Short mmCIF file of C-alpha atoms in Angstrom, two decimals:
data_model
loop_
_atom_site.label_atom_id
_atom_site.label_comp_id
_atom_site.label_asym_id
_atom_site.label_seq_id
_atom_site.Cartn_x
_atom_site.Cartn_y
_atom_site.Cartn_z
CA MET A 148 20.90 120.19 165.93
CA HIS A 149 20.12 117.48 168.48
CA PRO A 150 22.83 114.77 168.19
CA ARG A 151 20.19 112.11 167.54
CA LEU A 152 18.74 114.14 164.69
CA SER A 153 22.25 114.65 163.36
CA ALA A 154 22.62 110.86 163.46
CA LEU A 155 19.38 110.56 161.47
CA ALA A 156 20.66 113.07 158.90
CA ALA A 157 23.88 111.06 158.52
CA LEU A 158 21.87 107.83 158.30
CA ARG A 159 19.87 109.21 155.37
CA LEU A 160 22.94 110.18 153.33
CA THR A 161 23.54 107.94 150.33
CA ASP A 162 27.11 108.88 149.42
CA PRO A 163 29.55 106.78 151.49
CA GLU A 164 32.16 109.53 151.88
CA GLN A 165 29.55 112.07 152.95
CA LYS A 166 28.06 109.57 155.41
CA VAL A 167 31.48 108.92 156.92
CA ALA A 168 32.20 112.65 157.30
CA ALA A 169 28.77 113.40 158.79
CA THR A 170 29.02 110.45 161.18
CA ARG A 171 32.42 111.46 162.45
CA ALA A 172 31.35 115.09 162.85
CA THR A 173 28.26 114.04 164.82
CA ALA A 174 30.28 111.80 167.11
CA ALA A 175 32.87 114.53 167.71
CA LEU A 176 30.23 117.10 168.65
CA ALA A 177 28.33 114.69 170.86
CA ALA A 178 31.52 113.84 172.75
CA THR A 179 31.46 117.31 174.31
CA ASP A 180 27.75 118.23 174.18
CA SER A 181 24.99 116.86 176.37
CA ILE A 182 22.40 114.62 174.76
CA ALA A 183 18.88 115.40 175.87
CA ILE A 184 16.86 112.23 176.37
CA ASP A 185 13.43 113.72 175.68
CA PRO A 186 11.44 111.77 173.02
CA LEU A 187 12.00 113.11 169.51
CA ARG A 188 10.53 110.48 167.17
CA THR A 189 7.78 111.74 164.86
CA VAL A 190 5.37 110.07 162.45
CA GLY A 191 7.04 109.31 159.12
CA ASP A 192 10.54 110.20 160.26
CA ASP A 193 11.92 106.92 158.93
CA VAL A 194 11.55 108.07 155.31
CA GLY A 195 14.90 107.69 153.56
CA VAL A 196 16.28 105.28 156.15
CA PRO A 197 18.81 103.95 155.48
CA GLY A 198 20.58 106.03 152.88
CA ARG A 199 22.60 103.77 150.56
CA PRO A 200 24.32 104.29 147.21
CA GLU A 201 22.98 102.67 144.04
CA ARG A 202 26.02 100.42 144.06
CA PRO A 203 26.87 97.86 145.26
CA LEU A 204 24.10 95.76 143.80
CA ARG A 205 22.33 94.15 146.77
CA VAL A 206 21.70 90.43 146.40
CA ALA A 207 20.80 87.49 148.61
CA ALA A 208 23.67 86.14 150.70
CA THR A 209 23.51 82.88 148.76
CA ALA A 210 23.98 84.79 145.49
CA VAL A 211 27.32 86.33 146.48
CA GLN A 212 29.93 84.61 144.35
CA LYS A 213 32.76 82.88 146.21
CA ARG A 214 36.24 83.88 145.03
CA SER A 215 39.65 82.58 146.04
CA PRO A 216 41.77 84.99 148.11
CA PHE A 217 44.77 83.58 146.24
CA THR A 218 43.89 85.72 143.21
CA PRO A 219 44.05 89.56 143.15
CA GLU A 220 40.39 89.86 142.17
CA GLY A 221 39.39 87.35 144.83
CA ARG A 222 41.20 89.34 147.51
CA ALA A 223 39.56 92.53 146.25
CA ALA A 224 36.15 90.84 146.49
CA LEU A 225 36.94 89.73 150.03
CA ILE A 226 37.98 93.24 151.12
CA HIS A 227 34.90 94.62 149.38
CA SER A 228 32.63 92.26 151.33
CA ILE A 229 34.12 93.42 154.63
CA CYS A 230 33.92 97.03 153.45
CA HIS A 231 30.21 96.46 152.75
CA ILE A 232 29.71 95.05 156.24
CA GLU A 233 31.36 98.12 157.75
CA PHE A 234 29.20 100.48 155.66
CA ASN A 235 26.13 98.68 156.94
CA ALA A 236 27.56 98.81 160.45
CA ILE A 237 27.70 102.62 160.25
CA ASN A 238 24.00 102.60 159.44
CA LEU A 239 23.27 100.09 162.22
CA ALA A 240 24.94 102.25 164.86
CA LEU A 241 23.35 105.49 163.63
CA ASP A 242 19.96 103.78 163.60
CA ALA A 243 20.45 102.57 167.18
CA VAL A 244 21.11 106.20 168.20
CA TRP A 245 18.19 107.75 166.36
CA ARG A 246 15.45 105.14 166.49
CA TYR A 247 14.89 104.41 170.15
CA ASP A 248 13.46 107.02 172.52
CA GLY A 249 13.64 106.56 176.26
CA MET A 250 17.19 105.29 176.67
CA PRO A 251 19.85 106.77 179.00
CA GLU A 252 22.31 109.34 177.65
CA ALA A 253 25.12 106.79 178.01
CA TYR A 254 23.35 104.52 175.51
CA TYR A 255 23.34 107.22 172.83
CA ARG A 256 26.97 108.08 173.55
CA ASP A 257 27.98 104.44 173.25
CA TRP A 258 26.35 103.99 169.86
CA LEU A 259 27.70 107.27 168.51
CA ARG A 260 31.18 106.06 169.42
CA VAL A 261 30.46 102.78 167.66
CA ALA A 262 29.27 104.68 164.56
CA ASP A 263 32.48 106.72 164.58
CA GLU A 264 34.66 103.62 164.79
CA GLU A 265 32.69 101.85 162.06
CA ALA A 266 33.24 104.92 159.86
CA GLN A 267 36.96 104.65 160.54
CA HIS A 268 36.91 100.97 159.60
CA PHE A 269 35.10 101.69 156.34
CA THR A 270 37.64 104.41 155.51
CA LEU A 271 40.61 102.10 156.12
CA LEU A 272 39.12 99.28 154.05
CA HIS A 273 37.98 101.52 151.20
CA ALA A 274 41.41 103.16 150.95
CA HIS A 275 43.00 99.72 150.83
CA LEU A 276 40.51 98.56 148.21
CA GLN A 277 41.35 101.59 146.08
CA ASP A 278 45.07 100.84 146.46
CA MET A 279 44.24 97.44 144.98
CA GLY A 280 42.57 99.09 141.99
CA TRP A 281 38.90 98.75 142.99
CA ARG A 282 36.22 100.83 144.69
CA TYR A 283 33.27 100.21 146.98
CA GLY A 284 30.39 99.21 144.73
CA ASP A 285 32.47 97.22 142.25
CA PHE A 286 31.18 93.89 143.62
CA PRO A 287 27.67 92.90 144.80
CA GLY A 288 26.84 92.75 148.49
CA HIS A 289 24.15 91.12 150.59
CA ASP A 290 21.71 92.81 152.97
CA GLY A 291 21.67 90.43 155.94
CA LEU A 292 22.63 92.94 158.61
CA TRP A 293 20.06 95.54 157.66
CA SER A 294 17.37 92.89 157.28
CA MET A 295 17.59 92.16 161.01
CA CYS A 296 17.46 95.89 161.70
CA GLU A 297 14.15 96.01 159.90
CA LYS A 298 12.79 93.09 161.89
CA THR A 299 13.75 94.68 165.23
CA ARG A 300 12.87 98.29 164.43
CA ASP A 301 10.11 98.39 167.09
CA ASP A 302 11.96 96.55 169.86
CA VAL A 303 15.26 97.87 171.23
CA LEU A 304 15.68 94.76 173.41
CA ALA A 305 15.50 92.52 170.35
CA ARG A 306 17.83 94.86 168.46
CA MET A 307 20.54 94.62 171.14
CA ALA A 308 20.10 90.85 171.35
CA LEU A 309 20.13 90.04 167.65
CA VAL A 310 22.34 92.61 165.95
CA PRO A 311 25.45 93.34 168.07
CA ARG A 312 25.50 90.19 170.18
CA THR A 313 24.42 87.83 167.38
CA LEU A 314 25.23 89.05 163.87
CA GLU A 315 28.14 91.35 164.73
CA ALA A 316 29.56 88.84 167.20
CA ARG A 317 30.00 86.50 164.23
CA GLY A 318 32.70 88.88 163.09
CA LEU A 319 34.68 87.98 166.21
CA ASP A 320 34.57 84.35 165.07
CA ALA A 321 35.21 84.96 161.37
CA THR A 322 38.01 87.53 161.46
CA PRO A 323 40.84 85.26 162.69
CA LEU A 324 39.92 82.70 160.02
CA ILE A 325 40.05 85.36 157.30
CA GLN A 326 43.37 86.62 158.65
CA ALA A 327 44.82 83.11 158.56
CA LYS A 328 43.92 82.79 154.86
CA LEU A 329 45.43 86.17 154.07
CA LYS A 330 48.63 85.29 155.91
CA ARG A 331 48.95 82.21 153.71
CA VAL A 332 48.59 84.43 150.63
CA ASN A 333 51.49 86.49 152.03
CA THR A 334 51.41 89.32 149.47
CA PRO A 335 51.85 92.95 150.57
CA ASP A 336 48.16 93.74 150.03
CA ALA A 337 47.10 90.61 151.94
CA LEU A 338 49.35 91.44 154.89
CA ARG A 339 48.08 95.03 154.95
CA ALA A 340 44.55 93.63 155.12
CA VAL A 341 45.58 91.52 158.11
CA GLU A 342 46.77 94.70 159.86
CA ILE A 343 43.47 96.48 159.19
CA LEU A 344 41.54 93.46 160.45
CA ASP A 345 43.57 93.59 163.68
CA ILE A 346 42.20 97.10 164.27
CA ILE A 347 38.66 96.06 163.38
CA LEU A 348 38.72 92.98 165.63
CA ARG A 349 39.99 95.04 168.57
CA ASP A 350 37.21 97.59 168.14
CA GLU A 351 34.48 95.04 167.44
CA VAL A 352 35.09 93.36 170.78
CA GLY A 353 34.12 96.68 172.33
CA HIS A 354 31.08 97.04 170.06
CA VAL A 355 29.75 93.62 170.98
CA ALA A 356 30.41 94.42 174.64
CA ILE A 357 28.23 97.52 174.29
CA GLY A 358 25.48 95.39 172.81
CA ASN A 359 25.79 92.89 175.64
CA ARG A 360 25.75 95.63 178.28
CA TRP A 361 22.62 97.30 176.95
CA TYR A 362 20.89 93.97 176.30
CA ARG A 363 21.33 93.04 179.94
CA TRP A 364 20.29 96.51 181.10
CA LEU A 365 17.11 96.26 179.05
CA CYS A 366 16.39 92.77 180.37
CA GLU A 367 16.77 94.04 183.92
CA ARG A 368 14.43 96.95 183.16
CA ALA A 369 11.88 94.53 181.69
CA GLY A 370 12.26 92.05 184.54
CA CYS A 371 13.35 89.16 182.35
CA ASP A 372 16.28 86.78 182.49
CA PRO A 373 18.84 87.55 179.73
CA GLU A 374 19.89 83.98 179.08
CA ALA A 375 16.34 82.61 179.02
CA THR A 376 15.07 85.49 176.88
CA TYR A 377 17.75 85.24 174.21
CA PRO A 378 16.64 81.94 172.57
CA GLU A 379 13.05 83.18 172.64
CA LEU A 380 14.10 86.26 170.64
CA VAL A 381 16.15 84.14 168.24
CA ALA A 382 13.05 82.04 167.50
CA ARG A 383 10.62 84.99 167.34
CA TYR A 384 12.73 87.00 164.90
CA GLU A 385 14.16 84.01 163.00
CA ALA A 386 17.75 84.96 163.67
CA PRO A 387 20.46 82.83 162.08
CA ARG A 388 21.63 79.83 164.05
CA LEU A 389 25.20 80.16 165.22
CA LYS A 390 27.75 77.66 163.92
CA PRO A 391 31.27 76.88 165.13
CA PRO A 392 34.11 77.61 165.24
CA PHE A 393 33.70 80.29 167.89
CA ASN A 394 36.29 82.78 169.09
CA LEU A 395 35.55 82.11 172.74
CA GLU A 396 38.38 84.30 174.00
CA ALA A 397 37.13 87.36 172.13
CA ARG A 398 33.53 86.61 173.05
CA GLY A 399 34.54 86.42 176.69
CA ARG A 400 36.16 89.85 176.49
CA ALA A 401 33.01 91.11 174.76
CA GLY A 402 30.89 90.24 177.79
CA PHE A 403 29.35 86.86 177.06
CA SER A 404 28.77 85.01 180.32
CA PRO A 405 30.67 81.84 181.27
CA GLU A 406 27.39 79.93 180.88
CA GLU A 407 26.92 81.24 177.33
CA LEU A 408 30.50 80.38 176.43
CA ARG A 409 30.11 76.86 177.83
CA ALA A 410 26.93 76.40 175.81
CA LEU A 411 28.71 77.52 172.65
CA SER A 412 31.66 75.25 173.35
CA ALA A 413 29.46 72.26 174.09
CA GLY A 414 26.71 72.49 171.53
CA GLY A 415 27.33 75.27 169.03
CA LYS A 416 24.37 77.28 170.29
CA ASP A 417 24.37 80.66 171.96
#
């Protein structure tokens, strides 16, 4: 099967463990096989996208209950929320592979690698959650990441601008703050979560860098200025406004320009 169609098949799966296995198998095969770049989209092929389990219950972000990480259930809810983000991130990467015709082979390889790493992250977090006595689906989760996927489904330039380099880049900012809280908790499960988050932060810098690289490539192809185009896309697609604090060091490694970093540092806007 064409690797992009294999990505679509994995994207449609509803069982998390099956999705992880199919994603990793697709990425492994694509690492050695060529990826033909001929168009393959067909009418109605987005039926069943994305595949998601019945649980967790999906609610608005404002409806997700805040819990203290200083209680066992609160820490479980925190790990569950990150686990939910990583499950959605698998779908985001698979969708980026399957949805957009006309991109270079390197683009599809990049996003298959991202999907594989997101699957690894989900596996690490879910195993840890189970060690704590819970499972994925035991707490509600919000749908913010996939909502932006829906908005940008017809525009790969907007997708690269507003998912990896906007929503996912917020993980670069948030992760050190979460780790600091967990270090203050200082229980074995909290410190294990810090270790897992170290792995995720390392990989997510690379994922955001991929988004930045392809965003700039697409801007060059379209003949538009990346830094002038970005706020236009934020306004057009009603992307969330970015708020400090920002992890400027990680964002710099992820490919944000010095001008973008100065703007963030000065005014809290990307």
